Amino acid sequence: MALTSDQITRFLKSVHPYDSLEAEALDQLAQSFTATKYAAGSVIYQFDRPAPGLFLIYEGAVEVTDGNGAVVSHLGLRNSFGERGLLRDGIAVTTARAEEDSLILRLSPPDFERFLTASAAARKFFDRSRAEKTTNQSLANSRVLDLMAVDPKCCAPDDSVHKAAQMMRDHRISSLCVGAGGHLLGILTTKDMTNKVVANGLPPDTPVGAIMARDPLTLPPTALGSDVLHLMISRRIGHVPIVENGALVGMITQTDLTRFQAVTSAELLHHITDATSAAEMAEVTARIPSLLVHLVGAGNRHEVVTRLITDVADAVTLRLLELAEDQFGAAPVPYLWLACGSQGRREQTGVSDQDNCLILHDNVSDADKAYFQKLAHFVCDGLNTCGYVYCPGDMMATNPRWCQPLKVWRDYFDTWITKPDPEAQMLASVMFDLRAIAGDRSLFADLQEATLDQACENSIFVAHMMANSLKHTPPLGLLRGLATIRSGEHKNQLDLKHNGVVPVVDLGRIYALQGKLTSVNSRARLEEAAHAGGLSASGAHDLLDAYDMIAETRLHRQAALIKQGKAPDNYLLPAELSDLERSHLRDAFVVVKTMQSAAAQGRGVLS
């Protein structure tokens, strides 16, 4: 495949640090790159040989190994390699080999040196990139706390855009946080300056508050670096403020991130964002099993794996909503699309159906509802095309029951809490795992807070929810055995979902209700319950360890099935485990059962 200079220029615009160059400099640099195709397994450059320069992956994947053949890294779309930090006196200290058919851009050593000399951003990027490769730093496992700039520059909403421009120039930054009293109100970027001030001819004394982006998307410092990357790619933003307990504590921009080790999931998100149909997205989501195998094989913790996989589902949902509005026009009233179930909790694995709903503004008319039914069918059909099959229980926005105005949703939760019959308990269990995906998030914020307050104060409702949660029990048999399924397709197997993970998920939901905790992720709920005193430190430690053991076993089982060319599921033959593994897994089930009993008796819930 021959690439034109224009194609290379467009590609470089999407990759840091090349995106920091002025247009003329970028065009010149693009002309210095050459494109070469490498067949899977072919060597790009060899250890202990003269290094041919800097490489950039346009398509495909590359494995880098050291002089002993040990893997240094697996690289994919937009990753650079071969830079001078991996050289010794001009000789390569690694070997790069194409893992699949790849198209690679190359910049010769002299051109690379000129690039570094001309660009401070390039020098900073490749200096840091070398350090990360040396220490095997993983973006997927890094917390935002370790990546963010801890002293973000701020201005007040009544400051002039002239003053803001001077601040950005003096500090050589591309954005300012806008706040008052330590609270974030908005964000101002150089793009805002160009598109809103210069392009519209606004005067220099225009207040920042008039052009800033209000209520920007934020993340907490406990989020993952990959969360930032996925948010930037899926929402097409380049700056993410970091907020803790309502206070601004940091800022992350595109220049603060690399795609090392997160490239596979980032690549999927990139293709989903550019897709023009559900069929195109289905080609991307078909690679989710491979993503799961890669993430599990790389030693990522289960909560990292499931979060990255869920991010793909979120990106598909967002893109389908965009395509729906392109086809049907803008929504007649504000709405909010929410996910529940495993997507809501950000706990999707290789086996997931869809669970979703719509909250509509109270001004919605009967005529407006026809629009939202078309939108819901478009999105749910698209999700099904992408492998997120229709919910067997019809818990989807296509069901008119789950596509209602906010006032109806308030009535739903009020009825479930005040009259907790079996159906209400089941529905509340699903709907207390709601997470906003796209739309007007204010439609859910007040509802969530009011519902948690009401639920926590109703001891009868909590007791019913507790009893409902105990219906899923760990598979423990007599005489230190494991109780397997007695008949049917999965006879003599363990159900690692309903008898393994779900009991812990149910306990986490109960602790969240009792403690008015807004997190929906199960592990986060348990950690927050322990921090808030709703769960004893020892109980939390044991339960988290047990949950990790069960969830890791489930993911490793799914990865093993995928590698065998089979569809992943949630079942496991105990005989496939070693004696030690069976013993540890049983111990984990015992912990869960003990915590269930303690919670049912009123012990272990309060420390």
Coordinates of C-alpha atoms in Angstrom, one line a residue:
M1 CA 0.0 0.0 0.0
A2 CA 1.5 3.3 -1.1
L3 CA 0.8 6.3 1.1
T4 CA 0.7 9.9 -0.2
S5 CA 2.2 12.7 1.7
D6 CA -1.3 14.0 2.5
Q7 CA -2.3 10.7 4.0
I8 CA 0.8 10.6 6.2
T9 CA 0.2 14.2 7.3
R10 CA -3.4 13.4 8.3
F11 CA -2.2 10.4 10.2
L12 CA 0.5 12.4 12.0
K13 CA -2.1 15.0 13.1
S14 CA -3.7 12.2 15.2
V15 CA -0.5 11.1 16.9
H16 CA 1.5 12.9 19.7
P17 CA 4.0 14.5 19.6
Y18 CA 3.7 15.1 15.9
D19 CA 0.3 16.9 16.4
S20 CA 2.2 19.7 18.2
L21 CA 3.9 20.9 15.0
E22 CA 2.8 23.9 13.0
A23 CA 1.1 23.0 9.7
E24 CA 4.1 23.8 7.5
A25 CA 6.6 21.9 9.8
L26 CA 4.2 18.9 9.9
D27 CA 4.0 18.8 6.1
Q28 CA 7.8 18.8 5.8
L29 CA 8.1 16.1 8.4
A30 CA 5.5 14.0 6.5
Q31 CA 7.6 14.1 3.4
S32 CA 10.6 12.7 5.3
F33 CA 8.7 9.6 6.3
T34 CA 8.8 6.5 4.2
A35 CA 6.1 3.7 4.3
T36 CA 7.0 0.0 4.2
K37 CA 4.9 -3.1 4.4
Y38 CA 6.1 -6.0 6.6
A39 CA 4.7 -9.5 6.5
A40 CA 3.8 -11.2 9.8
G41 CA 7.0 -12.6 11.4
S42 CA 9.4 -10.4 9.4
V43 CA 12.2 -8.5 11.2
I44 CA 12.0 -4.7 11.0
Y45 CA 15.4 -4.2 12.6
Q46 CA 17.8 -6.5 14.4
F47 CA 19.5 -6.4 17.8
D48 CA 23.2 -5.4 17.7
R49 CA 22.9 -4.0 14.1
P50 CA 22.9 -0.4 13.0
A51 CA 19.5 1.1 13.8
P52 CA 17.7 2.5 10.8
G53 CA 15.8 5.3 12.6
L54 CA 12.4 6.0 14.2
F55 CA 9.4 3.8 13.3
L56 CA 5.7 4.6 13.6
I57 CA 2.9 2.0 13.2
Y58 CA 0.3 3.0 10.6
E59 CA -1.3 -0.4 10.5
G60 CA -0.6 -3.7 12.3
A61 CA 1.3 -4.8 15.4
V62 CA 4.9 -5.1 16.4
E63 CA 6.8 -7.2 19.1
V64 CA 10.0 -5.7 20.5
T65 CA 12.4 -8.1 22.2
D66 CA 15.8 -7.5 23.9
G67 CA 19.1 -9.2 23.2
N68 CA 18.1 -12.3 25.0
G69 CA 14.8 -12.7 23.2
A70 CA 12.7 -11.5 26.2
V71 CA 9.6 -9.5 25.2
V72 CA 10.1 -5.8 26.0
S73 CA 6.7 -4.7 24.6
H74 CA 3.8 -5.3 22.2
L75 CA 3.0 -2.3 20.1
G76 CA 0.1 -1.3 17.9
L77 CA -1.5 1.5 16.0
R78 CA 0.2 4.9 16.6
N79 CA 3.0 3.5 18.7
S80 CA 6.6 4.7 18.0
F81 CA 9.7 2.5 18.4
G82 CA 13.4 2.4 17.6
E83 CA 14.0 5.9 19.0
R84 CA 17.5 6.8 20.2
G85 CA 16.7 5.8 23.8
L86 CA 16.8 2.2 22.6
L87 CA 20.2 2.6 20.9
R88 CA 23.8 2.2 22.0
D89 CA 26.3 4.2 19.9
G90 CA 23.9 4.0 16.9
I91 CA 23.4 0.2 17.4
A92 CA 20.0 -1.2 18.3
V93 CA 19.7 -2.9 21.7
T94 CA 16.4 -4.5 20.7
T95 CA 14.8 -6.4 17.9
A96 CA 11.5 -5.4 16.3
R97 CA 9.4 -8.0 14.5
A98 CA 6.0 -7.7 12.8
E99 CA 3.4 -9.7 14.8
E100 CA 0.9 -9.4 11.9
D101 CA 0.9 -7.9 8.4
S102 CA 1.9 -4.3 9.1
L103 CA 2.4 -0.9 7.4
I104 CA 5.2 1.0 9.1
L105 CA 6.4 4.6 8.7
R106 CA 10.1 5.2 9.1
L107 CA 12.0 8.4 9.8
S108 CA 15.8 8.2 9.1
P109 CA 18.2 8.9 12.1
P110 CA 19.2 12.3 10.7
D111 CA 15.6 13.4 10.1
F112 CA 14.7 12.1 13.6
E113 CA 17.4 14.2 15.1
R114 CA 16.3 17.2 13.2
F115 CA 12.7 16.6 14.5
L116 CA 14.0 16.4 18.1
T117 CA 16.0 19.6 17.6
A118 CA 13.1 21.5 16.2
S119 CA 10.4 20.3 18.6
A120 CA 10.5 20.6 22.4
A121 CA 7.3 18.5 22.6
A122 CA 9.1 15.7 20.7
R123 CA 12.1 15.9 23.0
K124 CA 9.9 15.7 26.1
F125 CA 7.8 12.9 24.7
F126 CA 10.7 10.6 23.6
D127 CA 12.7 11.3 26.8
R128 CA 9.7 10.2 28.9
S129 CA 8.9 7.3 26.5
R130 CA 12.3 5.9 27.0
A131 CA 11.9 5.9 30.8
E132 CA 8.5 4.2 30.5
K133 CA 9.9 1.4 28.3
T134 CA 12.8 0.9 30.7
T135 CA 10.6 0.5 33.7
N136 CA 7.9 -1.4 31.8
Q137 CA 5.3 1.2 33.0
S138 CA 1.8 0.3 32.0
L139 CA -0.8 3.0 31.3
A140 CA -3.6 0.5 31.8
N141 CA -2.4 -0.1 35.4
S142 CA -1.4 3.5 36.2
R143 CA -3.6 5.7 38.3
V144 CA -4.5 9.2 37.2
L145 CA -2.9 10.4 40.4
D146 CA 0.5 9.3 39.1
L147 CA 0.0 10.8 35.6
M148 CA -1.7 14.2 36.2
A149 CA -0.3 17.7 36.5
V150 CA -1.0 18.5 40.1
D151 CA -0.9 22.3 39.7
P152 CA -3.4 23.1 36.9
K153 CA -3.5 26.8 35.9
C154 CA -6.8 28.5 36.6
C155 CA -8.6 31.7 35.9
A156 CA -11.9 33.2 37.1
P157 CA -15.0 33.3 34.9
D158 CA -15.0 37.1 34.9
D159 CA -11.4 37.3 33.8
S160 CA -11.0 38.6 30.2
V161 CA -10.1 36.3 27.3
H162 CA -7.1 38.6 26.8
K163 CA -5.8 37.8 30.3
A164 CA -6.5 34.1 29.8
A165 CA -4.5 34.1 26.5
Q166 CA -1.6 35.8 28.2
M167 CA -1.6 33.1 30.9
M168 CA -1.7 30.3 28.4
R169 CA 1.2 31.9 26.4
D170 CA 3.3 32.6 29.5
H171 CA 2.9 29.1 30.9
R172 CA 3.0 27.5 27.4
I173 CA -0.2 25.5 28.0
S174 CA -3.2 24.8 25.8
S175 CA -5.9 25.1 28.4
L176 CA -7.0 26.8 31.6
C177 CA -9.4 25.6 34.2
V178 CA -12.1 28.1 35.1
G179 CA -13.3 28.1 38.7
A180 CA -14.3 29.9 41.8
G181 CA -13.7 29.0 45.4
G182 CA -11.7 25.9 44.5
H183 CA -14.6 24.4 42.4
L184 CA -14.4 23.7 38.7
L185 CA -16.9 25.6 36.6
G186 CA -15.5 25.1 33.2
I187 CA -12.5 24.8 30.9
L188 CA -11.0 27.1 28.3
T189 CA -8.8 25.8 25.5
T190 CA -6.8 27.4 22.7
K191 CA -9.4 25.9 20.4
D192 CA -12.1 27.9 22.1
M193 CA -10.0 31.0 21.6
T194 CA -9.7 30.3 17.9
N195 CA -13.3 29.2 17.2
K196 CA -15.2 31.4 19.6
V197 CA -13.1 34.6 20.0
V198 CA -11.0 35.1 16.9
A199 CA -13.5 33.6 14.4
N200 CA -16.4 35.6 15.8
G201 CA -14.5 38.8 16.3
L202 CA -15.2 39.1 20.0
P203 CA -13.4 41.9 21.9
P204 CA -10.4 41.1 24.2
D205 CA -12.4 42.1 27.3
T206 CA -14.9 39.3 26.7
P207 CA -15.3 37.4 30.0
V208 CA -14.0 33.9 30.0
G209 CA -17.3 32.7 31.4
A210 CA -19.0 33.6 28.2
I211 CA -17.0 31.2 26.0
M212 CA -15.7 28.5 28.3
A213 CA -17.0 24.9 28.1
R214 CA -19.2 24.5 31.1
D215 CA -19.4 21.4 33.3
P216 CA -16.6 19.6 31.5
L217 CA -16.1 15.9 31.7
T218 CA -13.9 15.0 34.7
L219 CA -12.3 12.0 36.3
P220 CA -11.2 11.2 39.9
P221 CA -7.5 10.7 40.7
T222 CA -8.2 7.1 41.4
A223 CA -9.2 6.5 37.7
L224 CA -6.9 4.6 35.4
G225 CA -4.7 6.2 32.7
S226 CA -6.6 4.2 30.1
D227 CA -9.8 5.8 31.4
V228 CA -8.4 9.2 30.3
L229 CA -7.3 7.8 26.9
H230 CA -10.6 6.2 26.2
L231 CA -12.5 9.3 27.3
M232 CA -10.4 11.5 25.0
I233 CA -10.8 9.3 22.0
S234 CA -14.5 8.5 22.4
R235 CA -15.5 12.1 23.2
R236 CA -13.0 13.8 21.0
I237 CA -11.5 15.9 23.7
G238 CA -7.9 16.7 24.6
H239 CA -8.1 17.9 28.2
V240 CA -9.6 16.2 31.2
P241 CA -9.7 18.0 34.6
I242 CA -9.2 15.7 37.6
V243 CA -11.7 16.3 40.5
E244 CA -11.8 14.8 44.0
N245 CA -14.7 15.5 46.3
G246 CA -15.8 18.4 44.2
A247 CA -12.4 20.1 44.2
L248 CA -10.0 20.5 41.2
V249 CA -6.8 18.6 42.0
G250 CA -5.2 18.1 38.6
M251 CA -5.3 18.1 34.8
I252 CA -4.4 15.6 32.1
T253 CA -3.9 16.5 28.4
Q254 CA -3.1 14.4 25.4
T255 CA 0.5 15.3 25.8
D256 CA 0.6 13.6 29.2
L257 CA -0.4 10.2 27.8
T258 CA 1.2 7.5 25.7
R259 CA -0.6 4.5 24.3
F260 CA 1.9 2.0 25.7
Q261 CA 0.1 -1.3 26.7
A262 CA -3.3 0.4 26.2
V263 CA -3.0 0.5 22.4
T264 CA -5.2 -2.5 21.7
S265 CA -8.3 -1.2 23.4
A266 CA -7.5 2.4 22.2
E267 CA -7.3 1.1 18.6
L268 CA -10.8 -0.5 18.9
L269 CA -12.2 2.8 20.3
H270 CA -10.6 4.7 17.5
H271 CA -12.2 2.6 14.8
I272 CA -15.6 2.7 16.6
T273 CA -15.5 6.5 16.8
D274 CA -14.9 6.7 13.0
A275 CA -17.5 4.0 12.1
T276 CA -20.5 5.0 9.9
S277 CA -22.7 1.9 10.6
A278 CA -23.4 -0.8 13.1
A279 CA -22.0 -3.3 10.6
E280 CA -18.6 -1.5 10.7
M281 CA -18.6 -1.5 14.4
A282 CA -19.4 -5.2 14.5
E283 CA -16.1 -5.8 12.7
V284 CA -14.4 -4.0 15.6
T285 CA -16.3 -5.7 18.4
A286 CA -15.5 -9.1 16.9
R287 CA -12.0 -8.4 18.2
I288 CA -13.1 -8.2 21.8
P289 CA -12.3 -11.9 22.5
S290 CA -8.8 -11.2 21.3
L291 CA -8.6 -8.1 23.5
L292 CA -9.7 -10.2 26.5
V293 CA -7.0 -12.8 25.8
H294 CA -4.4 -10.1 25.4
L295 CA -5.3 -8.3 28.6
V296 CA -5.5 -11.4 30.7
G297 CA -2.3 -12.7 29.3
A298 CA -0.6 -9.4 30.1
G299 CA -1.4 -10.0 33.8
N300 CA -4.0 -7.2 34.2
R301 CA -6.2 -7.4 37.2
H302 CA -9.8 -8.4 36.5
E303 CA -11.2 -4.9 37.3
V304 CA -8.9 -3.5 34.7
V305 CA -9.8 -6.1 32.0
T306 CA -13.6 -5.6 32.6
R307 CA -13.3 -1.9 32.6
L308 CA -11.5 -1.8 29.3
I309 CA -13.9 -4.2 27.7
T310 CA -16.9 -2.1 29.0
D311 CA -15.3 1.0 27.6
V312 CA -15.7 -0.6 24.1
A313 CA -19.5 -1.1 24.8
D314 CA -19.8 2.5 25.9
A315 CA -18.1 3.7 22.8
V316 CA -20.4 1.6 20.6
T317 CA -23.4 3.0 22.4
L318 CA -22.2 6.6 22.1
R319 CA -21.5 6.2 18.3
L320 CA -24.9 4.5 17.7
L321 CA -26.6 7.4 19.5
E322 CA -24.7 9.9 17.3
L323 CA -25.7 8.0 14.1
A324 CA -29.3 7.8 15.3
E325 CA -29.4 11.6 15.7
D326 CA -27.8 12.0 12.3
Q327 CA -30.6 9.9 10.8
F328 CA -33.6 11.1 12.9
G329 CA -32.6 14.6 13.7
A330 CA -31.9 16.2 17.1
A331 CA -34.0 15.0 20.0
P332 CA -37.2 17.0 20.7
V333 CA -36.5 17.2 24.4
P334 CA -33.4 16.4 26.6
Y335 CA -32.8 12.7 27.3
L336 CA -30.3 10.4 29.0
W337 CA -29.3 6.9 27.9
L338 CA -28.2 4.7 30.8
A339 CA -26.7 1.2 31.0
C340 CA -27.5 -1.2 33.8
G341 CA -26.3 -4.7 34.6
S342 CA -22.7 -5.5 34.0
Q343 CA -22.2 -2.6 31.6
G344 CA -23.6 -0.2 34.2
R345 CA -21.1 -1.6 36.8
R346 CA -18.3 -1.6 34.2
E347 CA -17.8 -5.4 34.7
Q348 CA -18.4 -6.8 31.2
T349 CA -16.4 -9.9 30.2
G350 CA -16.4 -11.9 27.0
V351 CA -20.1 -12.7 27.5
S352 CA -22.5 -9.8 27.6
D353 CA -26.1 -9.0 26.6
Q354 CA -27.5 -5.5 26.7
D355 CA -29.4 -3.8 29.6
N356 CA -30.3 -0.2 29.0
C357 CA -33.0 2.4 29.5
L358 CA -34.0 6.0 28.7
I359 CA -34.9 8.8 31.0
L360 CA -36.8 11.6 29.2
H361 CA -37.4 15.2 30.2
D362 CA -40.8 15.7 31.8
N363 CA -41.8 18.0 28.9
V364 CA -41.8 15.1 26.5
S365 CA -45.1 14.8 24.6
D366 CA -46.8 11.7 23.3
A367 CA -45.7 12.7 19.8
D368 CA -42.1 13.1 21.0
K369 CA -42.1 9.5 22.4
A370 CA -42.3 8.2 18.8
Y371 CA -38.9 9.8 18.1
F372 CA -37.4 8.1 21.2
Q373 CA -38.8 4.7 20.2
K374 CA -37.1 5.0 16.8
L375 CA -33.9 6.1 18.5
A376 CA -34.1 3.2 21.0
H377 CA -34.7 0.6 18.3
F378 CA -31.8 2.0 16.2
V379 CA -29.4 1.7 19.1
C380 CA -30.5 -1.6 20.5
D381 CA -30.6 -3.2 17.1
G382 CA -27.1 -1.8 16.5
L383 CA -25.9 -3.2 19.8
N384 CA -27.3 -6.6 18.9
T385 CA -25.5 -6.4 15.6
C386 CA -22.3 -5.7 17.5
G387 CA -22.7 -8.8 19.6
Y388 CA -24.4 -7.3 22.6
V389 CA -27.5 -9.5 22.2
Y390 CA -31.0 -8.4 23.2
C391 CA -31.8 -8.8 26.9
P392 CA -33.8 -12.0 27.5
G393 CA -35.8 -10.1 30.1
D394 CA -36.5 -7.2 27.8
M395 CA -34.7 -4.7 30.1
M396 CA -34.0 -2.4 27.2
A397 CA -35.0 1.1 26.1
T398 CA -37.1 -0.4 23.3
N399 CA -39.5 -1.5 26.0
P400 CA -41.8 1.5 26.5
R401 CA -41.7 0.7 30.3
W402 CA -38.0 1.6 30.3
C403 CA -38.3 4.7 28.1
Q404 CA -40.2 7.1 30.3
P405 CA -40.1 10.7 31.6
L406 CA -38.2 11.5 34.8
K407 CA -41.4 11.8 36.8
V408 CA -42.4 8.2 35.9
W409 CA -38.9 7.0 36.9
R410 CA -39.3 8.7 40.3
D411 CA -42.6 6.9 40.7
Y412 CA -41.0 3.6 39.8
F413 CA -38.3 3.9 42.4
D414 CA -40.8 5.1 45.0
T415 CA -43.0 2.1 44.4
W416 CA -40.2 -0.4 44.5
I417 CA -39.0 1.0 47.8
T418 CA -42.3 1.4 49.5
K419 CA -43.8 -1.9 48.2
P420 CA -40.9 -4.3 47.8
D421 CA -42.7 -7.3 46.3
P422 CA -40.5 -10.0 44.5
E423 CA -40.7 -8.2 41.1
A424 CA -39.8 -4.9 42.8
Q425 CA -36.8 -6.4 44.4
M426 CA -35.6 -7.8 41.1
L427 CA -36.1 -4.6 39.2
A428 CA -34.5 -2.5 42.0
S429 CA -31.5 -4.8 41.9
V430 CA -31.0 -4.1 38.2
M431 CA -31.9 -0.4 38.3
F432 CA -29.6 0.4 41.3
D433 CA -26.7 -0.4 38.9
L434 CA -27.6 2.4 36.5
R435 CA -24.8 4.4 35.0
A436 CA -25.3 7.4 32.6
I437 CA -23.8 6.9 29.1
A438 CA -24.9 9.8 27.1
G439 CA -27.3 12.8 27.2
D440 CA -28.4 15.2 29.9
R441 CA -26.8 13.8 33.1
S442 CA -28.8 16.1 35.3
L443 CA -31.8 13.9 34.7
F444 CA -30.2 11.2 36.8
A445 CA -28.1 13.0 39.4
D446 CA -31.0 14.2 41.5
L447 CA -32.9 10.9 41.0
Q448 CA -29.9 8.9 42.2
E449 CA -29.3 11.0 45.3
A450 CA -33.0 11.1 46.3
T451 CA -33.4 7.3 45.7
L452 CA -30.4 6.4 47.8
D453 CA -31.7 8.6 50.6
Q454 CA -35.1 7.0 50.5
A455 CA -33.8 3.5 50.2
C456 CA -31.4 3.8 53.0
E457 CA -34.0 5.1 55.4
N458 CA -36.4 2.2 54.6
S459 CA -35.2 -0.7 56.7
I460 CA -38.0 -3.0 55.4
F461 CA -36.9 -2.4 51.8
V462 CA -33.2 -3.0 52.7
A463 CA -34.2 -6.2 54.5
H464 CA -36.1 -7.4 51.4
M465 CA -33.2 -6.5 49.1
M466 CA -30.9 -8.4 51.5
A467 CA -33.1 -11.5 51.3
N468 CA -33.2 -11.3 47.5
S469 CA -29.4 -11.0 47.3
L470 CA -29.0 -14.2 49.3
K471 CA -30.8 -16.3 46.6
H472 CA -27.5 -16.5 44.8
T473 CA -25.3 -18.8 46.9
P474 CA -21.7 -20.0 46.5
P475 CA -21.4 -23.6 45.2
L476 CA -20.3 -25.2 48.4
G477 CA -20.9 -28.9 49.0
L478 CA -20.4 -31.2 51.9
L479 CA -17.0 -32.4 53.2
R480 CA -15.0 -29.5 51.7
G481 CA -16.3 -30.2 48.2
L482 CA -17.7 -28.0 45.5
A483 CA -21.4 -28.2 44.5
T484 CA -21.6 -28.5 40.7
I485 CA -24.6 -28.2 38.4
R486 CA -26.6 -31.5 38.6
S487 CA -28.1 -31.8 35.1
G488 CA -28.3 -30.2 31.7
E489 CA -25.7 -28.9 29.3
H490 CA -23.3 -27.8 32.1
K491 CA -23.7 -30.9 34.3
N492 CA -20.8 -31.3 36.8
Q493 CA -19.6 -27.7 36.2
L494 CA -19.4 -24.6 38.4
D495 CA -21.3 -21.5 37.4
L496 CA -18.7 -18.8 38.1
K497 CA -21.2 -16.1 37.3
H498 CA -24.4 -16.8 39.2
N499 CA -22.8 -18.7 42.0
G500 CA -19.5 -17.0 42.1
V501 CA -19.4 -13.3 41.0
V502 CA -23.1 -12.4 41.5
P503 CA -23.2 -13.1 45.3
V504 CA -20.4 -10.6 45.7
V505 CA -22.1 -8.1 43.4
D506 CA -25.3 -8.4 45.4
L507 CA -23.4 -7.8 48.7
G508 CA -21.7 -4.7 47.2
R509 CA -25.1 -3.3 46.1
I510 CA -26.5 -3.8 49.7
Y511 CA -23.5 -2.0 51.2
A512 CA -24.0 0.8 48.7
L513 CA -27.7 1.2 49.6
Q514 CA -27.0 1.2 53.3
G515 CA -24.1 3.7 53.0
K516 CA -25.7 5.9 50.3
L517 CA -22.7 5.2 48.0
T518 CA -23.0 6.4 44.4
S519 CA -20.5 4.0 42.9
V520 CA -21.9 1.1 40.9
N521 CA -18.8 -0.9 40.3
S522 CA -18.8 -3.8 42.8
R523 CA -15.1 -3.6 43.8
A524 CA -15.4 0.2 44.3
R525 CA -18.6 -0.3 46.4
L526 CA -16.8 -2.7 48.7
E527 CA -13.8 -0.4 49.1
E528 CA -16.0 2.6 49.7
A529 CA -18.1 0.7 52.2
A530 CA -14.9 -0.2 54.2
H531 CA -13.7 3.4 54.0
A532 CA -17.1 4.7 55.2
G533 CA -17.3 2.2 58.1
G534 CA -20.2 0.2 56.6
L535 CA -18.0 -2.9 56.3
S536 CA -15.3 -3.9 58.7
A537 CA -11.7 -3.6 57.6
S538 CA -11.1 -7.4 58.0
G539 CA -14.4 -8.3 56.3
A540 CA -13.6 -6.0 53.4
H541 CA -10.1 -7.4 53.0
D542 CA -11.4 -11.0 53.0
L543 CA -14.3 -10.3 50.7
L544 CA -12.2 -8.4 48.2
D545 CA -9.6 -11.1 48.1
A546 CA -12.3 -13.7 47.6
Y547 CA -13.9 -11.6 44.8
D548 CA -10.6 -11.2 43.1
M549 CA -9.9 -14.9 43.2
I550 CA -13.4 -15.8 41.7
A551 CA -13.3 -13.1 39.1
E552 CA -9.8 -13.8 38.0
T553 CA -10.6 -17.6 37.7
R554 CA -13.7 -16.7 35.5
L555 CA -11.6 -14.4 33.2
H556 CA -8.8 -17.0 32.8
R557 CA -11.4 -19.6 32.0
Q558 CA -12.9 -17.4 29.3
A559 CA -9.5 -16.6 27.9
A560 CA -8.6 -20.3 27.7
L561 CA -11.8 -21.1 25.8
I562 CA -11.1 -18.3 23.3
K563 CA -7.6 -19.5 22.7
Q564 CA -9.1 -23.0 22.0
G565 CA -11.3 -21.4 19.3
K566 CA -14.5 -21.7 21.5
A567 CA -17.0 -19.1 22.6
P568 CA -16.4 -17.9 26.1
D569 CA -18.8 -18.8 28.9
N570 CA -19.1 -18.7 32.7
Y571 CA -18.7 -22.4 33.4
L572 CA -15.8 -24.4 34.8
L573 CA -15.1 -28.1 35.4
P574 CA -13.4 -28.4 38.8
A575 CA -11.3 -31.2 37.4
E576 CA -9.6 -28.7 35.2
L577 CA -8.1 -27.0 38.3
S578 CA -5.1 -28.2 40.3
D579 CA -5.7 -29.4 43.9
L580 CA -4.2 -26.1 45.1
E581 CA -6.4 -24.0 42.8
R582 CA -9.6 -25.9 43.8
S583 CA -8.7 -25.4 47.5
H584 CA -8.1 -21.6 47.0
L585 CA -11.3 -21.3 45.0
R586 CA -13.3 -23.1 47.7
D587 CA -11.8 -20.9 50.4
A588 CA -13.0 -17.9 48.4
F589 CA -16.5 -19.3 48.2
V590 CA -16.4 -19.9 52.0
V591 CA -15.5 -16.3 52.6
V592 CA -18.5 -15.1 50.5
K593 CA -20.9 -17.5 52.2
T594 CA -19.6 -16.3 55.6
M595 CA -20.1 -12.7 54.6
Q596 CA -23.6 -13.4 53.4
S597 CA -24.5 -15.1 56.7
A598 CA -23.1 -12.2 58.7
A599 CA -24.9 -9.6 56.6
A600 CA -28.2 -11.6 57.0
Q601 CA -27.8 -11.7 60.7
G602 CA -26.8 -8.0 61.0
R603 CA -23.2 -8.8 61.6
G604 CA -20.4 -7.7 59.3
V605 CA -22.5 -5.0 57.8
L606 CA -21.4 -2.5 60.5
S607 CA -17.9 -2.6 61.9

